[in-house]
C-alpha positions as MATLAB code, in Angstrom:
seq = 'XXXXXXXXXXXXXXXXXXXXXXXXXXXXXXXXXXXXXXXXXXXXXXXXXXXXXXXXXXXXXXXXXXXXXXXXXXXXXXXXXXXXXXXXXXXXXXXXXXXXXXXXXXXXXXXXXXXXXXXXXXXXXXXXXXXXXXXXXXXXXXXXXXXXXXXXXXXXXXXXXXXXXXXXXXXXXXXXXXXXXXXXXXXXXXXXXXXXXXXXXXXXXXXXXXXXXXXXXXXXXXXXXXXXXXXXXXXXXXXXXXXXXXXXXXXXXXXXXXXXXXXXXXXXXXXXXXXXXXXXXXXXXXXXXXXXXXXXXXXXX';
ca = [
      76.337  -29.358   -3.366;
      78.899  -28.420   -0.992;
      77.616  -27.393    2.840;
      78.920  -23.780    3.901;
      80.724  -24.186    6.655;
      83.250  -21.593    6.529;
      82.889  -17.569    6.581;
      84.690  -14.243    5.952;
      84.633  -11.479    8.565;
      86.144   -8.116    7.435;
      87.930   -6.459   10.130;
      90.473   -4.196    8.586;
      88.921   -0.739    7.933;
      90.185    2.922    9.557;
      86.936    3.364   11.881;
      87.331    7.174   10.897;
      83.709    8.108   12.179;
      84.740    6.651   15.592;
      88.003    8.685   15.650;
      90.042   10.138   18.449;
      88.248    6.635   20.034;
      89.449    4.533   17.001;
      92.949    5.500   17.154;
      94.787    2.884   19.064;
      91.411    0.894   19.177;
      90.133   -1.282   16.291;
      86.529   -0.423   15.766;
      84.948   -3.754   16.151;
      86.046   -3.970   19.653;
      84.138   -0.961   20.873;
      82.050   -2.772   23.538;
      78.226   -3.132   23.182;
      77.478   -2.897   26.929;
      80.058   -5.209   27.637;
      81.064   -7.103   24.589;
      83.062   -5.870   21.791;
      80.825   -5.685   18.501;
      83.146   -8.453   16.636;
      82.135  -10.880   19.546;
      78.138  -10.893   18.279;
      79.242  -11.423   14.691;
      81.153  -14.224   15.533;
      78.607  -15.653   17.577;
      76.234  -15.224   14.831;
      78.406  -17.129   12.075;
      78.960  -20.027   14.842;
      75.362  -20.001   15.980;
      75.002  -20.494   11.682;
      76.665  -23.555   11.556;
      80.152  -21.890   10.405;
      82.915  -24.343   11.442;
      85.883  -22.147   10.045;
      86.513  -18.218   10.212;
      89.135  -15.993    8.792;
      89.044  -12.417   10.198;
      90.733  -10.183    7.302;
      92.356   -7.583    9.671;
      95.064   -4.375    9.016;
      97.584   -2.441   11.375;
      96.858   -2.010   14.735;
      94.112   -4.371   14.878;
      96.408   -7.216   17.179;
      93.314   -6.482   20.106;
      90.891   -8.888   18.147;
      93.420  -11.734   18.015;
      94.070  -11.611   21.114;
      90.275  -11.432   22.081;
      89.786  -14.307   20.944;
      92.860  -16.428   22.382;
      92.775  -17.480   25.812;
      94.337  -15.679   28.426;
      95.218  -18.494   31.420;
      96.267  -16.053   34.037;
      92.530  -14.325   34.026;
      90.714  -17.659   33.915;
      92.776  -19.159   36.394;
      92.308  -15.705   38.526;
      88.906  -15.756   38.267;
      88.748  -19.203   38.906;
      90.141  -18.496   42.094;
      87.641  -15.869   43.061;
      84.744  -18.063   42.323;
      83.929  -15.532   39.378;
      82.366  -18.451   37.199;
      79.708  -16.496   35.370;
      82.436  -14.142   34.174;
      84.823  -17.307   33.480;
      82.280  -18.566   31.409;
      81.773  -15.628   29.683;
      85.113  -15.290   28.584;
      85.551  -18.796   27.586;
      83.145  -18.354   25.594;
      84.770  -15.863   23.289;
      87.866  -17.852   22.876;
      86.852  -21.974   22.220;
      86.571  -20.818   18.339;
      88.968  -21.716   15.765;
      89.910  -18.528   14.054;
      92.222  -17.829   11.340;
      93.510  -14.074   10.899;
      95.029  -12.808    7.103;
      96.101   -8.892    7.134;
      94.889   -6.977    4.205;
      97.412   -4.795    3.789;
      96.497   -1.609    1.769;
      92.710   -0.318    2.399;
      91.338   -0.854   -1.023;
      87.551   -1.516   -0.243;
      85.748   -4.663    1.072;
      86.120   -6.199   -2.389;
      89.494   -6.447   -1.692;
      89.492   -8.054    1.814;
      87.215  -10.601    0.544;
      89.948  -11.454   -1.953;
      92.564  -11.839    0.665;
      90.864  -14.529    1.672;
      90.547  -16.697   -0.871;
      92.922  -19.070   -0.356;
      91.426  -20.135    2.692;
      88.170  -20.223    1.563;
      89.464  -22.571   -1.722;
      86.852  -23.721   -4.034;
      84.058  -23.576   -1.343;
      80.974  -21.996   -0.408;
      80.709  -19.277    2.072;
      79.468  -16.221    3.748;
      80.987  -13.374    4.486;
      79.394  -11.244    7.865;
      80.525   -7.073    8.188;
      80.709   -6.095   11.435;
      79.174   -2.362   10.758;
      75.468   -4.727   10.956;
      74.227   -6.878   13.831;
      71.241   -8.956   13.359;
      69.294  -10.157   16.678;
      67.220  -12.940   15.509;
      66.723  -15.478   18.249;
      64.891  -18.192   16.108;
      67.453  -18.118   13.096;
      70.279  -16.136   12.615;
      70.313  -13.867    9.496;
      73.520  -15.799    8.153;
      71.915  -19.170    8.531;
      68.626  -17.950    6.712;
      71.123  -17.074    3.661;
      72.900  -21.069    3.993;
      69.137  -22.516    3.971;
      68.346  -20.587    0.541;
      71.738  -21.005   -1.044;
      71.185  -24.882   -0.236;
      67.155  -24.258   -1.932;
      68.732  -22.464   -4.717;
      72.352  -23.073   -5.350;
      73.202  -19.985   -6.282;
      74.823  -17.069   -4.213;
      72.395  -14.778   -1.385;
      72.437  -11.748   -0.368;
      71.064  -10.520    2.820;
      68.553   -7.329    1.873;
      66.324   -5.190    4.079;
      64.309   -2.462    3.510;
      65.549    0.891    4.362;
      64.052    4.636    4.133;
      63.821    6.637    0.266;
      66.537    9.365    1.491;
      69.008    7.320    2.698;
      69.714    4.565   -0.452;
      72.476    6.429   -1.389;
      74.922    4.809    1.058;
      74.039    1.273    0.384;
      73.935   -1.392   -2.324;
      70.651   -1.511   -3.701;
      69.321   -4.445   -5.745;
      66.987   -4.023   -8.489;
      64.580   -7.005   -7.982;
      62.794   -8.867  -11.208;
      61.253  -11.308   -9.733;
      60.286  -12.542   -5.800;
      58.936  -15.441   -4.223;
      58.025  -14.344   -1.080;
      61.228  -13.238    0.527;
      63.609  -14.334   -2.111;
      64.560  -12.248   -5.181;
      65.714  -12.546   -8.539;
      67.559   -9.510   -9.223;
      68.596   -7.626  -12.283;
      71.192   -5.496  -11.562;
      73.322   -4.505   -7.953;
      74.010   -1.030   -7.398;
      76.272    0.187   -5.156;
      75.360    3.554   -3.705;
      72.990    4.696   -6.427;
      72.931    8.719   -6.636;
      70.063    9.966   -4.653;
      67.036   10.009   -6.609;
      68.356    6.938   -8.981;
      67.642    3.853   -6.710;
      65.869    1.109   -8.494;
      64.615   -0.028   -5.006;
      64.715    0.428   -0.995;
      66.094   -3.014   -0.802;
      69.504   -2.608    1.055;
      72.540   -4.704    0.940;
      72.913   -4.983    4.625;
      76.150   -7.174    5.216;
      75.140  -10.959    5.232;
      76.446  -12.849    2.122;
      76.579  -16.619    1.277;
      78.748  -16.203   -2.273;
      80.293  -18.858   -4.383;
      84.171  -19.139   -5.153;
      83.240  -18.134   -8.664;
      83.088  -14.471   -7.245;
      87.245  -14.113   -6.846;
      87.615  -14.563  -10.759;
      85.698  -11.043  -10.427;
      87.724   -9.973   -7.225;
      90.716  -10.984   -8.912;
      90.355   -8.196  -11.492;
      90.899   -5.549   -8.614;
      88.667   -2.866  -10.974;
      87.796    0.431   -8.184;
      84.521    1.534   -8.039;
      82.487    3.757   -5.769;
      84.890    5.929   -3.822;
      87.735    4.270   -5.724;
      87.841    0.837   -3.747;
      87.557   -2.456   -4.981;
      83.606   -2.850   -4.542;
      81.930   -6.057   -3.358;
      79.251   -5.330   -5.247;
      80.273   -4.727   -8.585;
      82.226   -7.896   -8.565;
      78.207   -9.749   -8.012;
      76.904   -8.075   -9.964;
      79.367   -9.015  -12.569;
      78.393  -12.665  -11.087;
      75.256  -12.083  -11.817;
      75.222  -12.219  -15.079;
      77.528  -15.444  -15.146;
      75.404  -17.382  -12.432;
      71.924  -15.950  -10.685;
      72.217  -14.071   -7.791;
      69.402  -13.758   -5.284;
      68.661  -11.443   -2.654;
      66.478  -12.850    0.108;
      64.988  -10.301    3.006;
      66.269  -11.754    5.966;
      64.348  -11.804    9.133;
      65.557   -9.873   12.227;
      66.096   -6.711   13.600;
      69.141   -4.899   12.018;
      71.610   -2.683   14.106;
      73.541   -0.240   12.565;
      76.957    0.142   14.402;
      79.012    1.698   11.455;
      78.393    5.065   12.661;
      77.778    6.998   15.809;
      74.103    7.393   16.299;
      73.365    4.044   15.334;
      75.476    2.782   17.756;
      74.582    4.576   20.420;
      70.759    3.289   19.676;
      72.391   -0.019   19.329;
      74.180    0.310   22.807;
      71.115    1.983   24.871;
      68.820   -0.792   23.474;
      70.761   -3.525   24.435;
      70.768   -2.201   28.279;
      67.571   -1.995   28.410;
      67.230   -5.384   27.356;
      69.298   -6.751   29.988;
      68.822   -9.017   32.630;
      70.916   -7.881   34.986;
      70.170   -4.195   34.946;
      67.481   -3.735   31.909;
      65.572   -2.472   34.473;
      67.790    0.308   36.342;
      69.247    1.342   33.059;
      65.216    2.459   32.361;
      64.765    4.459   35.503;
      68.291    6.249   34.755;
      66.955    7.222   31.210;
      63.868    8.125   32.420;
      65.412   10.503   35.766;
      67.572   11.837   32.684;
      64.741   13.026   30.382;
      63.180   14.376   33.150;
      65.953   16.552   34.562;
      66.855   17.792   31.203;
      62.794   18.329   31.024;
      63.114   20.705   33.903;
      66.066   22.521   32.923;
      64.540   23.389   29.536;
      61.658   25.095   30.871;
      62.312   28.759   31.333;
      59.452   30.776   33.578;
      59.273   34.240   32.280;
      57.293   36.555   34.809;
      54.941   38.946   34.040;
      56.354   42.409   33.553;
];
């Protein structure tokens, strides 16, 4: 069995929720405190064991190359200044080999996964959305996905469980058999009608797929919303080679859309070392100041 040692990051949607912000910006470089939210999935694939990545990215997205390249006149800058922790930091972001492929008409995340298949070859490997960051300091979500596709040998897909009302804007797998965490599943659905979910188990972007899923890619069939669907092409795998669906461990942020990011940004502060602390007091004189200026004294008359 082949190791999986290289990984898929799709970088190449719109970012319409995020607009006026998302106009000259590519989404996954919206900072997290102070790293953009493509650094922590990259982190995550290398932390995994991933030797190789190809981010599939689209027009106007140039600011994540040249994230990750090195820039010698702010090293050498900060050298200067003594500003090691920050050197460090930035170093940090750019000793990765990355390969970039543009995906050049927006036709779904099916479809950026099949750009890259000729790096990829006839290899294992995962594929990591950047709308979903797992903090997991004992075992990263994608490398909990390797270890069962290595138990198993067939393809993995990262599920969690997520709330009744909101199915409808995931993939949901209907499940037919589990052993502990790991599923056999039935059927994939990708964004059931509300109501019509054969489970709360989420699709919650971690894969580890086989190359046998691009002779399904490679048939470029829409689906949901008209876009080439990820989904639909495993669960046409599915019923070539079993698919599992294993419940990851870690906490899952959602930074596809506003709220969730906000949460995602907020918590993050707080957990900080360097000012967890004062970013607590700040939310807490904030509460209580909006506290005060909601409550209205009415005399009596």
């Amino acid at each position: 069995m082949r190791k999986v040692k290289k990984a898929i990051i799709p970088a190449a949607g719109l970012g319409t929720r995020f607009l006026p912000a998302t106009k000259a910006m590519p989404k996954e470089m919206l900072p997290i405190v102070d790293r953009p939210t493509i650094e922590y999935i990259v982190e995550e694939a290398i932390r995994s064991g991933i030797e190789e990545i190809i981010i599939v990215t689209g027009k106007g997205k140039r600011a994540i190359e040249d994230h990750f390249d090195r820039n010698f006149e702010l090293e050498d800058n900060l050298a200067s200044k003594g500003k090691f922790d920050l050197l460090a930091k930035i170093q940090s972001s750019s000793e990765v080999e990355i390969h970039y492929i543009r995906q050049k008409e927006p036709k779904g995340l099916g479809h950026a996964v099949w750009c890259a298949r000729k790096f990829i070859g006839d290899e294992p490997f995962a594929v990591l959305l950047g709308d979903d960051i797992v903090q997991n300091d004992d075992k990263p979500a994608t490398k909990q996905l390797i270890e069962q596709y290595e138990a198993t040998g067939g393809s993995v897909i990262g599920v969690q469980s997520v709330a009744e009302d909101v199915t409808h804007r995931y993939g949901i797998i209907d499940p037919c058999h589990s052993d502990g965490r790991l599923y056999e599943v039935r059927n994939f659905v990708e964004k059931p009608a509300p109501g019509t979910a054969p489970s709360n188990l989420a699709i919650l972007g971690r894969y580890v797929l086989t190359p046998a899923i691009f002779e399904f890619l490679e048939e470029q069939e829409a689906g949901a919303g008209g876009e080439i669907q990820l989904t639909d092409a495993i669960q046409k795998l599915n019923e070539l080679e079993k698919v599992y669906a294993y419940d990851f461990k870690g906490k899952r942020y959602d930074v596809g859309e506003k709220l969730g990011f906000i949460r995602t940004t907020v918590e993050f502060a707080l957990a900080s070392e360097e000012f967890g602390g004062e970013v607590e007091a700040m939310l807490r004189e904030i509460l209580e100041q909006r506290a005060k200026e909601a409550t209205v004294f009415t005399p009596f008359s």
